[in-house]
PDB file of C-alpha atoms in Angstrom:
ATOM      1  CA  MET A  39     103.219 105.144  66.009  1.00  0.00           C
ATOM      2  CA  ARG A  40     102.390 103.817  62.250  1.00  0.00           C
ATOM      3  CA  GLU A  41      99.518 101.622  62.105  1.00  0.00           C
ATOM      4  CA  GLY A  42     100.148  97.728  62.364  1.00  0.00           C
ATOM      5  CA  VAL A  43     103.578  98.199  64.125  1.00  0.00           C
ATOM      6  CA  GLN A  44     103.159  96.368  67.070  1.00  0.00           C
ATOM      7  CA  PRO A  45     104.744  98.384  70.339  1.00  0.00           C
ATOM      8  CA  VAL A  46     107.334  96.434  72.174  1.00  0.00           C
ATOM      9  CA  GLY A  47     108.040  96.307  76.137  1.00  0.00           C
ATOM     10  CA  ARG A  48     106.549  97.475  79.420  1.00  0.00           C
ATOM     11  CA  LEU A  49     106.738 100.886  80.750  1.00  0.00           C
ATOM     12  CA  VAL A  50     107.744 100.505  84.731  1.00  0.00           C
ATOM     13  CA  CYS A  51     106.785 103.262  86.753  1.00  0.00           C
ATOM     14  CA  GLU A  52     108.557 103.426  90.311  1.00  0.00           C
ATOM     15  CA  LEU A  53     106.235 104.781  92.748  1.00  0.00           C
ATOM     16  CA  HIS A  54     108.507 105.494  96.322  1.00  0.00           C
ATOM     17  CA  ASP A  55     105.914 108.245  97.698  1.00  0.00           C
ATOM     18  CA  ILE A  56     103.118 107.450  99.682  1.00  0.00           C
ATOM     19  CA  ILE A  57     100.019 109.113  97.558  1.00  0.00           C
ATOM     20  CA  ASP A  58      98.014 111.552 100.206  1.00  0.00           C
ATOM     21  CA  LEU A  59      96.135 114.576  99.370  1.00  0.00           C
ATOM     22  CA  ASP A  60      99.193 116.556  99.470  1.00  0.00           C
ATOM     23  CA  ASN A  61     100.606 114.915  96.342  1.00  0.00           C
ATOM     24  CA  GLU A  62      97.793 113.461  94.765  1.00  0.00           C
ATOM     25  CA  SER A  63      97.406 115.434  91.818  1.00  0.00           C
ATOM     26  CA  ALA A  64     101.151 115.781  91.143  1.00  0.00           C
ATOM     27  CA  ILE A  65     101.689 112.104  91.638  1.00  0.00           C
ATOM     28  CA  ALA A  66      98.556 111.590  89.231  1.00  0.00           C
ATOM     29  CA  ALA A  67      99.939 114.097  86.577  1.00  0.00           C
ATOM     30  CA  ALA A  68     103.346 112.761  86.314  1.00  0.00           C
ATOM     31  CA  LEU A  69     102.462 108.925  86.243  1.00  0.00           C
ATOM     32  CA  PHE A  70      99.551 110.031  83.667  1.00  0.00           C
ATOM     33  CA  ARG A  71     102.061 111.869  81.666  1.00  0.00           C
ATOM     34  CA  ARG A  72     104.568 109.032  81.454  1.00  0.00           C
ATOM     35  CA  VAL A  73     101.801 106.366  80.259  1.00  0.00           C
ATOM     36  CA  VAL A  74     100.254 108.766  77.489  1.00  0.00           C
ATOM     37  CA  GLY A  75     103.457 109.331  76.271  1.00  0.00           C
ATOM     38  CA  SER A  76     104.022 105.774  75.895  1.00  0.00           C
ATOM     39  CA  THR A  77     102.994 103.041  73.452  1.00  0.00           C
ATOM     40  CA  ALA A  78     103.858 100.351  75.668  1.00  0.00           C
ATOM     41  CA  PRO A  79     100.877  97.800  75.811  1.00  0.00           C
ATOM     42  CA  VAL A  80     101.922  96.795  79.411  1.00  0.00           C
ATOM     43  CA  VAL A  81     102.065  99.071  82.193  1.00  0.00           C
ATOM     44  CA  VAL A  82     103.620  98.260  85.544  1.00  0.00           C
ATOM     45  CA  VAL A  83     103.438 100.649  88.484  1.00  0.00           C
ATOM     46  CA  ASP A  84     106.127  99.592  91.009  1.00  0.00           C
ATOM     47  CA  VAL A  85     104.944 100.401  94.385  1.00  0.00           C
ATOM     48  CA  HIS A  86     107.823 100.647  96.990  1.00  0.00           C
ATOM     49  CA  SER A  87     105.862 102.491  99.561  1.00  0.00           C
ATOM     50  CA  SER A  88     104.900 100.921 102.697  1.00  0.00           C
ATOM     51  CA  LEU A  89     101.365 102.184 102.756  1.00  0.00           C
ATOM     52  CA  MET A  90      98.538 102.659 100.494  1.00  0.00           C
ATOM     53  CA  THR A  91      95.906 105.373 100.918  1.00  0.00           C
ATOM     54  CA  SER A  92      92.391 105.611  99.449  1.00  0.00           C
ATOM     55  CA  ASN A  93      94.239 108.664  97.346  1.00  0.00           C
ATOM     56  CA  GLY A  94      96.653 106.072  95.935  1.00  0.00           C
ATOM     57  CA  LEU A  95      93.974 103.482  95.302  1.00  0.00           C
ATOM     58  CA  ARG A  96      92.000 106.228  93.199  1.00  0.00           C
ATOM     59  CA  VAL A  97      95.113 107.126  90.938  1.00  0.00           C
ATOM     60  CA  LEU A  98      95.767 103.552  90.145  1.00  0.00           C
ATOM     61  CA  LEU A  99      91.970 102.785  89.357  1.00  0.00           C
ATOM     62  CA  ARG A 100      91.581 106.004  87.141  1.00  0.00           C
ATOM     63  CA  LEU A 101      95.053 104.804  85.738  1.00  0.00           C
ATOM     64  CA  ARG A 102      93.498 101.470  84.841  1.00  0.00           C
ATOM     65  CA  ALA A 103      90.195 103.060  83.360  1.00  0.00           C
ATOM     66  CA  LEU A 104      92.726 105.285  81.094  1.00  0.00           C
ATOM     67  CA  LEU A 105      94.384 102.411  79.863  1.00  0.00           C
ATOM     68  CA  LEU A 106      91.487  99.892  79.176  1.00  0.00           C
ATOM     69  CA  GLU A 107      90.070 102.764  77.064  1.00  0.00           C
ATOM     70  CA  ARG A 108      93.405 102.282  75.078  1.00  0.00           C
ATOM     71  CA  GLY A 109      93.340  98.871  74.909  1.00  0.00           C
ATOM     72  CA  ARG A 110      96.362  98.359  77.258  1.00  0.00           C
ATOM     73  CA  VAL A 111      96.776  96.296  80.414  1.00  0.00           C
ATOM     74  CA  LEU A 112      98.026  97.731  83.917  1.00  0.00           C
ATOM     75  CA  TRP A 113      99.836  95.724  86.469  1.00  0.00           C
ATOM     76  CA  VAL A 114     100.575  96.670  90.234  1.00  0.00           C
ATOM     77  CA  VAL A 115     103.627  95.376  91.964  1.00  0.00           C
ATOM     78  CA  ALA A 116     102.874  96.015  95.624  1.00  0.00           C
ATOM     79  CA  ARG A 117     106.388  94.961  97.408  1.00  0.00           C
ATOM     80  CA  GLN A 118     104.949  95.274 100.959  1.00  0.00           C
ATOM     81  CA  PRO A 119     102.820  92.550 102.491  1.00  0.00           C
ATOM     82  CA  MET A 120     100.558  95.839 104.026  1.00  0.00           C
ATOM     83  CA  VAL A 121     100.312  97.332 100.705  1.00  0.00           C
ATOM     84  CA  ARG A 122      99.018  93.998  99.247  1.00  0.00           C
ATOM     85  CA  ARG A 123      96.669  93.082 102.170  1.00  0.00           C
ATOM     86  CA  VAL A 124      95.061  96.780 101.562  1.00  0.00           C
ATOM     87  CA  PHE A 125      93.985  95.843  97.462  1.00  0.00           C
ATOM     88  CA  ARG A 126      92.746  92.194  99.149  1.00  0.00           C
ATOM     89  CA  ALA A 127      90.584  94.108 101.964  1.00  0.00           C
ATOM     90  CA  CYS A 128      89.484  96.853  99.674  1.00  0.00           C
ATOM     91  CA  ARG A 129      88.865  93.412  97.002  1.00  0.00           C
ATOM     92  CA  LEU A 130      90.876  95.711  94.297  1.00  0.00           C
ATOM     93  CA  ASP A 131      93.043  92.716  93.758  1.00  0.00           C
ATOM     94  CA  ARG A 132      90.179  91.511  91.611  1.00  0.00           C
ATOM     95  CA  THR A 133      90.065  94.529  89.632  1.00  0.00           C
ATOM     96  CA  LEU A 134      93.626  95.087  89.395  1.00  0.00           C
ATOM     97  CA  ARG A 135      96.687  92.819  88.420  1.00  0.00           C
ATOM     98  CA  VAL A 136      98.650  92.945  91.571  1.00  0.00           C
ATOM     99  CA  VAL A 137     101.913  91.080  92.535  1.00  0.00           C
ATOM    100  CA  ALA A 138     104.201  90.777  94.982  1.00  0.00           C
ATOM    101  CA  THR A 139     107.673  91.067  92.513  1.00  0.00           C
ATOM    102  CA  PRO A 140     108.197  92.669  88.929  1.00  0.00           C
ATOM    103  CA  ALA A 141     109.505  89.019  88.081  1.00  0.00           C
ATOM    104  CA  ALA A 142     105.726  87.997  88.678  1.00  0.00           C
ATOM    105  CA  VAL A 143     104.929  90.362  86.051  1.00  0.00           C
ATOM    106  CA  ARG A 144     107.278  88.622  83.410  1.00  0.00           C
ATOM    107  CA  ASP A 145     106.207  85.229  84.598  1.00  0.00           C
ATOM    108  CA  HIS A 146     102.409  86.293  83.913  1.00  0.00           C
ATOM    109  CA  CYS A 147     103.104  88.245  80.723  1.00  0.00           C
ATOM    110  CA  PRO A 148     106.089  86.340  78.565  1.00  0.00           C
ATOM    111  CA  GLY A 149     106.702  86.999  75.261  1.00  0.00           C
ATOM    112  CA  PRO A 150     107.730  89.996  72.994  1.00  0.00           C
ATOM    113  CA  HIS A 151     106.706  92.532  76.176  1.00  0.00           C
ATOM    114  CA  CYS A 152     110.003  91.417  78.144  1.00  0.00           C
ATOM    115  CA  SER A 153     111.819  94.447  77.689  1.00  0.00           C
ATOM    116  CA  ASP A 154     111.548  97.427  80.369  1.00  0.00           C
ATOM    117  CA  VAL A 155     111.537 100.590  80.519  1.00  0.00           C
ATOM    118  CA  HIS A 156     111.627 102.394  83.677  1.00  0.00           C
ATOM    119  CA  HIS A 157     110.583 105.879  84.981  1.00  0.00           C
ATOM    120  CA  LEU A 158     110.662 107.323  88.386  1.00  0.00           C
ATOM    121  CA  VAL A 159     107.655 108.883  89.596  1.00  0.00           C
ATOM    122  CA  ARG A 160     107.955 111.192  92.272  1.00  0.00           C
ATOM    123  CA  ALA A 161     106.244 114.523  93.418  1.00  0.00           C
ATOM    124  CA  ALA A 162     107.989 117.357  95.287  1.00  0.00           C
ATOM    125  CA  PRO A 163     107.219 117.103  98.843  1.00  0.00           C
ATOM    126  CA  PRO A 164     104.344 119.094 100.115  1.00  0.00           C
ATOM    127  CA  ARG A 165     104.894 122.696 101.214  1.00  0.00           C
ATOM    128  CA  ARG A 166     104.687 121.861 105.079  1.00  0.00           C
ATOM    129  CA  ALA A 167     106.932 118.862 104.623  1.00  0.00           C
ATOM    130  CA  ARG A 168     109.404 121.386 103.017  1.00  0.00           C
ATOM    131  CA  ARG A 169     108.629 123.760 105.965  1.00  0.00           C
ATOM    132  CA  ARG A 170     108.828 121.258 108.651  1.00  0.00           C
ATOM    133  CA  LEU A 171     112.046 119.903 107.384  1.00  0.00           C
ATOM    134  CA  ARG A 172     113.530 123.606 106.895  1.00  0.00           C
ATOM    135  CA  ASP A 173     112.480 124.254 110.574  1.00  0.00           C
ATOM    136  CA  ALA A 174     114.253 120.714 112.055  1.00  0.00           C
ATOM    137  CA  VAL A 175     117.495 121.686 109.941  1.00  0.00           C
ATOM    138  CA  SER A 176     117.648 125.259 111.533  1.00  0.00           C
ATOM    139  CA  ARG A 177     116.658 124.136 115.099  1.00  0.00           C
ATOM    140  CA  ALA A 178     119.411 121.482 114.767  1.00  0.00           C
ATOM    141  CA  GLN A 179     122.021 124.116 113.848  1.00  0.00           C
ATOM    142  CA  ASP A 180     120.999 126.644 116.287  1.00  0.00           C
ATOM    143  CA  GLY A 181     121.939 124.024 119.156  1.00  0.00           C
ATOM    144  CA  GLY A 182     118.910 121.343 119.028  1.00  0.00           C
ATOM    145  CA  GLY A 183     116.115 122.788 121.118  1.00  0.00           C
ATOM    146  CA  THR A 184     112.648 121.222 120.851  1.00  0.00           C
ATOM    147  CA  ARG A 185     109.382 122.905 120.366  1.00  0.00           C
TER     148      ARG A 185
END
């Protein structure tokens, strides 16, 4: 980026997976790679999952710290009421900018940051989940016996 040039736009990272011990490092790495590779002054993490774990909160707080060091802003779109409740219960709605819809980000952050660049952040299913899925498929093909 050239000095004096203002970056335009918001980087929107869609997060569909529930972040847990099995996939935390993979999702954090993918998310941080997207954010570091972008010059957008506003980063929006759009959480589509219905559950927010302590691992997910930790990833978002680490991302916020990284962005603050670089003079950038993090917004979290928590689409599910239960996820927003987790942020409120932990009082992280005071630390993170948490809204219910992407439109709310545009309402709070108008102006030259109105164009969005979307990225889907996904982790590969954990090894155990892939194994369980493979076993379930093979059981279904063999006639559907139970365990």
